[in-house]
PDB file of C-alpha atoms and ligand atoms in Angstrom:
ATOM      1  CA  MET A 165       0.032   0.090   0.184  1.00  0.00           C
ATOM      2  CA  ILE A 166       2.651   2.228   0.870  1.00  0.00           C
ATOM      3  CA  PHE A 167       4.401   1.441  -2.210  1.00  0.00           C
ATOM      4  CA  TYR A 168       1.596   3.264  -4.210  1.00  0.00           C
ATOM      5  CA  SER A 169       1.050   6.358  -1.847  1.00  0.00           C
ATOM      6  CA  THR A 170       0.635   9.650  -3.157  1.00  0.00           C
ATOM      7  CA  ARG A 171       2.031  12.755  -1.256  1.00  0.00           C
ATOM      8  CA  GLY A 172      -1.362  13.066   0.508  1.00  0.00           C
ATOM      9  CA  ASN A 173      -1.254   9.442   1.811  1.00  0.00           C
ATOM     10  CA  MET A 174       2.191   9.998   3.110  1.00  0.00           C
ATOM     11  CA  LYS A 175       1.171  13.114   5.112  1.00  0.00           C
ATOM     12  CA  GLN A 176      -1.484  10.832   6.527  1.00  0.00           C
ATOM     13  CA  ILE A 177       0.803   7.890   7.401  1.00  0.00           C
ATOM     14  CA  LEU A 178       2.996  10.628   8.776  1.00  0.00           C
ATOM     15  CA  LEU A 179       0.381  12.076  10.828  1.00  0.00           C
ATOM     16  CA  ALA A 180      -0.944   8.762  12.197  1.00  0.00           C
ATOM     17  CA  CYS A 181       2.788   7.709  12.988  1.00  0.00           C
ATOM     18  CA  THR A 182       3.129  10.926  14.928  1.00  0.00           C
ATOM     19  CA  THR A 183      -0.039  10.857  16.758  1.00  0.00           C
ATOM     20  CA  GLY A 184       0.856   7.116  17.825  1.00  0.00           C
ATOM     21  CA  ALA A 185       4.128   8.060  19.075  1.00  0.00           C
ATOM     22  CA  VAL A 186       2.435  11.122  21.220  1.00  0.00           C
ATOM     23  CA  LEU A 187      -0.184   8.659  22.431  1.00  0.00           C
ATOM     24  CA  LEU A 188       2.677   6.009  23.376  1.00  0.00           C
ATOM     25  CA  LEU A 189       4.506   8.600  25.323  1.00  0.00           C
ATOM     26  CA  ALA A 190       1.546  10.169  26.975  1.00  0.00           C
ATOM     27  CA  ALA A 191      -0.033   6.755  28.002  1.00  0.00           C
ATOM     28  CA  PRO A 192       2.006   5.229  30.815  1.00  0.00           C
ATOM     29  CA  ALA A 193       1.303   8.021  33.447  1.00  0.00           C
ATOM     30  CA  GLN A 194      -2.586   7.215  33.008  1.00  0.00           C
ATOM     31  CA  ALA A 195      -2.081   3.588  32.394  1.00  0.00           C
ATOM     32  CA  GLN A 196      -0.308   2.963  35.808  1.00  0.00           C
ATOM     33  CA  PHE A 197      -3.471   4.142  37.778  1.00  0.00           C
ATOM     34  CA  ALA A 198      -6.707   3.964  36.129  1.00  0.00           C
ATOM     35  CA  LYS A 199      -8.437   5.484  39.098  1.00  0.00           C
ATOM     36  CA  VAL A 200      -7.474   7.310  41.981  1.00  0.00           C
ATOM     37  CA  GLN A 201      -8.200   4.793  44.354  1.00  0.00           C
ATOM     38  CA  ASP A 202      -5.649   2.502  42.562  1.00  0.00           C
ATOM     39  CA  ALA A 203      -2.962   4.980  43.282  1.00  0.00           C
ATOM     40  CA  VAL A 204      -4.059   5.057  47.043  1.00  0.00           C
ATOM     41  CA  ASP A 205      -4.245   1.254  47.158  1.00  0.00           C
ATOM     42  CA  TYR A 206      -0.645   0.990  45.450  1.00  0.00           C
ATOM     43  CA  ARG A 207       1.091   3.348  47.932  1.00  0.00           C
ATOM     44  CA  GLN A 208      -0.610   2.199  50.991  1.00  0.00           C
ATOM     45  CA  SER A 209       0.313  -1.553  50.000  1.00  0.00           C
ATOM     46  CA  VAL A 210       3.947  -0.569  49.667  1.00  0.00           C
ATOM     47  CA  PHE A 211       3.835   1.330  52.960  1.00  0.00           C
ATOM     48  CA  THR A 212       2.506  -1.774  54.542  1.00  0.00           C
ATOM     49  CA  ILE A 213       4.956  -4.193  53.461  1.00  0.00           C
ATOM     50  CA  MET A 214       7.936  -1.619  54.477  1.00  0.00           C
ATOM     51  CA  ALA A 215       6.225  -1.116  57.778  1.00  0.00           C
ATOM     52  CA  ASN A 216       6.109  -4.966  58.413  1.00  0.00           C
ATOM     53  CA  HIS A 217       9.952  -5.127  57.494  1.00  0.00           C
ATOM     54  CA  MET A 218      10.809  -2.068  59.676  1.00  0.00           C
ATOM     55  CA  GLY A 219       9.003  -3.872  62.484  1.00  0.00           C
ATOM     56  CA  ARG A 220      11.129  -6.976  61.909  1.00  0.00           C
ATOM     57  CA  LEU A 221      14.627  -5.006  61.987  1.00  0.00           C
ATOM     58  CA  SER A 222      13.225  -3.054  65.141  1.00  0.00           C
ATOM     59  CA  ALA A 223      12.463  -6.082  66.651  1.00  0.00           C
ATOM     60  CA  MET A 224      16.044  -7.365  66.280  1.00  0.00           C
ATOM     61  CA  ALA A 225      17.517  -4.026  66.891  1.00  0.00           C
ATOM     62  CA  ARG A 226      15.716  -3.861  70.413  1.00  0.00           C
ATOM     63  CA  GLY A 227      16.759  -7.581  71.213  1.00  0.00           C
ATOM     64  CA  GLN A 228      13.193  -9.034  71.005  1.00  0.00           C
ATOM     65  CA  VAL A 229      14.249 -11.446  68.536  1.00  0.00           C
ATOM     66  CA  PRO A 230      17.619 -12.605  68.085  1.00  0.00           C
ATOM     67  CA  PHE A 231      19.822 -10.673  65.389  1.00  0.00           C
ATOM     68  CA  ASP A 232      20.202 -12.893  62.266  1.00  0.00           C
ATOM     69  CA  ALA A 233      22.311 -10.759  59.597  1.00  0.00           C
ATOM     70  CA  ALA A 234      20.793 -12.725  56.614  1.00  0.00           C
ATOM     71  CA  LYS A 235      17.115 -12.109  57.483  1.00  0.00           C
ATOM     72  CA  ALA A 236      18.343  -8.406  58.416  1.00  0.00           C
ATOM     73  CA  GLN A 237      19.854  -7.858  55.077  1.00  0.00           C
ATOM     74  CA  ASP A 238      17.028  -9.443  53.229  1.00  0.00           C
ATOM     75  CA  SER A 239      14.335  -6.959  54.878  1.00  0.00           C
ATOM     76  CA  ALA A 240      16.807  -4.091  54.551  1.00  0.00           C
ATOM     77  CA  ARG A 241      16.931  -4.820  50.692  1.00  0.00           C
ATOM     78  CA  LEU A 242      13.364  -5.029  50.505  1.00  0.00           C
ATOM     79  CA  ILE A 243      12.915  -1.673  52.482  1.00  0.00           C
ATOM     80  CA  ASP A 244      15.321  -0.285  49.923  1.00  0.00           C
ATOM     81  CA  GLN A 245      13.607  -1.286  47.031  1.00  0.00           C
ATOM     82  CA  LEU A 246       9.948  -0.577  48.130  1.00  0.00           C
ATOM     83  CA  GLY A 247      11.446   2.687  49.095  1.00  0.00           C
ATOM     84  CA  LYS A 248      11.505   3.795  45.837  1.00  0.00           C
ATOM     85  CA  MET A 249       8.130   2.880  44.775  1.00  0.00           C
ATOM     86  CA  PRO A 250       5.296   4.939  46.440  1.00  0.00           C
ATOM     87  CA  TRP A 251       6.168   8.324  45.290  1.00  0.00           C
ATOM     88  CA  GLU A 252       4.747   7.655  41.623  1.00  0.00           C
ATOM     89  CA  ALA A 253       1.606   6.863  43.365  1.00  0.00           C
ATOM     90  CA  PHE A 254       0.708  10.630  44.715  1.00  0.00           C
ATOM     91  CA  PRO A 255      -1.173  11.927  41.647  1.00  0.00           C
ATOM     92  CA  ALA A 256      -2.541  15.176  42.153  1.00  0.00           C
ATOM     93  CA  GLY A 257      -6.028  15.038  43.827  1.00  0.00           C
ATOM     94  CA  SER A 258      -5.331  11.733  45.507  1.00  0.00           C
ATOM     95  CA  ASN A 259      -5.675  13.130  48.979  1.00  0.00           C
ATOM     96  CA  THR A 260      -9.205  11.133  49.287  1.00  0.00           C
ATOM     97  CA  ASN A 261     -11.052  10.160  52.377  1.00  0.00           C
ATOM     98  CA  THR A 262      -9.336   6.625  52.281  1.00  0.00           C
ATOM     99  CA  SER A 263      -5.962   8.252  52.207  1.00  0.00           C
ATOM    100  CA  LYS A 264      -4.032   9.352  55.464  1.00  0.00           C
ATOM    101  CA  LEU A 265      -2.512  12.328  53.706  1.00  0.00           C
ATOM    102  CA  LYS A 266      -2.656  15.758  55.487  1.00  0.00           C
ATOM    103  CA  GLY A 267      -1.484  18.937  53.990  1.00  0.00           C
ATOM    104  CA  ASP A 268      -1.077  19.231  50.461  1.00  0.00           C
ATOM    105  CA  PRO A 269       2.250  17.721  49.175  1.00  0.00           C
ATOM    106  CA  TRP A 270       1.463  19.075  45.458  1.00  0.00           C
ATOM    107  CA  LYS A 271       1.646  22.492  46.784  1.00  0.00           C
ATOM    108  CA  GLN A 272       4.785  21.621  48.713  1.00  0.00           C
ATOM    109  CA  ALA A 273       5.998  19.476  46.059  1.00  0.00           C
ATOM    110  CA  ALA A 274      10.030  20.541  46.474  1.00  0.00           C
ATOM    111  CA  GLN A 275       9.480  20.022  50.298  1.00  0.00           C
ATOM    112  CA  PHE A 276       7.783  16.495  49.648  1.00  0.00           C
ATOM    113  CA  ARG A 277      10.503  15.513  47.087  1.00  0.00           C
ATOM    114  CA  GLN A 278      13.153  16.441  49.689  1.00  0.00           C
ATOM    115  CA  TYR A 279      11.652  14.178  52.354  1.00  0.00           C
ATOM    116  CA  GLN A 280      11.532  11.261  49.670  1.00  0.00           C
ATOM    117  CA  GLU A 281      14.994  12.061  48.567  1.00  0.00           C
ATOM    118  CA  LYS A 282      16.399  11.866  52.330  1.00  0.00           C
ATOM    119  CA  PHE A 283      14.352   8.630  52.990  1.00  0.00           C
ATOM    120  CA  MET A 284      15.805   6.878  49.996  1.00  0.00           C
ATOM    121  CA  ALA A 285      19.403   7.968  50.980  1.00  0.00           C
ATOM    122  CA  GLU A 286      19.039   6.499  54.519  1.00  0.00           C
ATOM    123  CA  THR A 287      17.220   3.355  53.247  1.00  0.00           C
ATOM    124  CA  GLY A 288      20.194   2.594  50.881  1.00  0.00           C
ATOM    125  CA  LYS A 289      22.468   2.646  53.850  1.00  0.00           C
ATOM    126  CA  LEU A 290      20.296   0.373  55.920  1.00  0.00           C
ATOM    127  CA  VAL A 291      21.526  -2.614  53.562  1.00  0.00           C
ATOM    128  CA  PRO A 292      25.155  -2.514  54.538  1.00  0.00           C
ATOM    129  CA  ALA A 293      24.396  -1.484  58.216  1.00  0.00           C
ATOM    130  CA  ALA A 294      22.310  -4.737  58.602  1.00  0.00           C
ATOM    131  CA  ALA A 295      25.399  -6.741  58.577  1.00  0.00           C
ATOM    132  CA  SER A 296      25.686  -6.112  62.335  1.00  0.00           C
ATOM    133  CA  VAL A 297      23.325  -5.243  65.091  1.00  0.00           C
ATOM    134  CA  ASP A 298      24.876  -2.033  66.451  1.00  0.00           C
ATOM    135  CA  SER A 299      25.357  -0.575  62.984  1.00  0.00           C
ATOM    136  CA  LEU A 300      21.462  -1.775  62.008  1.00  0.00           C
ATOM    137  CA  ARG A 301      20.336  -0.098  65.224  1.00  0.00           C
ATOM    138  CA  ALA A 302      21.949   3.274  64.546  1.00  0.00           C
ATOM    139  CA  GLN A 303      20.808   3.185  60.850  1.00  0.00           C
ATOM    140  CA  LEU A 304      17.248   2.080  61.738  1.00  0.00           C
ATOM    141  CA  GLY A 305      17.238   5.358  63.959  1.00  0.00           C
ATOM    142  CA  ALA A 306      18.181   7.453  60.923  1.00  0.00           C
ATOM    143  CA  VAL A 307      15.678   5.804  58.731  1.00  0.00           C
ATOM    144  CA  GLY A 308      12.900   6.120  61.203  1.00  0.00           C
ATOM    145  CA  ALA A 309      13.782   9.660  61.796  1.00  0.00           C
ATOM    146  CA  SER A 310      13.271  10.184  57.941  1.00  0.00           C
ATOM    147  CA  CYS A 311       9.999   8.506  58.101  1.00  0.00           C
ATOM    148  CA  LYS A 312       8.820  10.700  60.755  1.00  0.00           C
ATOM    149  CA  ALA A 313      10.141  14.090  59.200  1.00  0.00           C
ATOM    150  CA  CYS A 314       7.720  13.514  56.529  1.00  0.00           C
ATOM    151  CA  HIS A 315       4.749  12.078  58.435  1.00  0.00           C
ATOM    152  CA  ASP A 316       4.754  15.138  60.635  1.00  0.00           C
ATOM    153  CA  SER A 317       4.098  17.286  57.596  1.00  0.00           C
ATOM    154  CA  PHE A 318       2.029  15.185  55.367  1.00  0.00           C
ATOM    155  CA  ARG A 319       0.450  12.067  57.390  1.00  0.00           C
ATOM    156  CA  GLN A 320      -2.511  12.114  59.495  1.00  0.00           C
TER     157      GLN A 320
HETATM  158  C1  ASC B 558       7.924   2.547  61.203  1.00  0.00           C
HETATM  159  C2  ASC B 558       6.999   2.663  60.698  1.00  0.00           C
HETATM  160  C3  ASC B 558       6.686   3.938  60.511  1.00  0.00           C
HETATM  161  C4  ASC B 558       7.808   4.867  60.807  1.00  0.00           C
HETATM  162  C5  ASC B 558       7.732   5.807  61.845  1.00  0.00           C
HETATM  163  C6  ASC B 558       8.985   6.388  62.119  1.00  0.00           C
HETATM  164  O1  ASC B 558       8.401   1.448  61.292  1.00  0.00           O
HETATM  165  O2  ASC B 558       5.866   1.840  60.380  1.00  0.00           O
HETATM  166  O3  ASC B 558       5.631   4.760  60.188  1.00  0.00           O
HETATM  167  O4  ASC B 558       8.833   3.735  61.227  1.00  0.00           O
HETATM  168  O5  ASC B 558       7.271   5.287  62.868  1.00  0.00           O
HETATM  169  O6  ASC B 558       8.591   7.339  63.218  1.00  0.00           O
END
């Protein structure tokens, strides 16, 4: 077909390709979360699993369960990976009545981003720290402080 194209058809094909490329580029942001509640569910799920692993590490750091470096590093690795995940799931307008957001992180986007960056920097250090109970305890304190800083501003 294209072989027999006139100039007009070529224009249409070019237009179709350009439109397709634009749609492809535009699609992901909408495709990730079809509904606002999907974004809320996604980020809350991530925070739930992170909190579970923070709890496991905390129990070891407090001596409530025996320290196990392999288990501690597994949890630390998960927290480090999970810690990168929630931030794309805060689309504007997703402060719903099922969300525990307070304040307006979209109006304070730079501040919100700073909290995220600080948290991710601290969770990155948790993986090597989890090799010993003393370094785990210290770094868990730093991670917890970075959780709290953001919660004080933005979590109910
Ligand atoms: C956790 C957890 C949080 C933070 C916060 C730190 O383990 O579930 O929400 O640490 O308590 O202040």
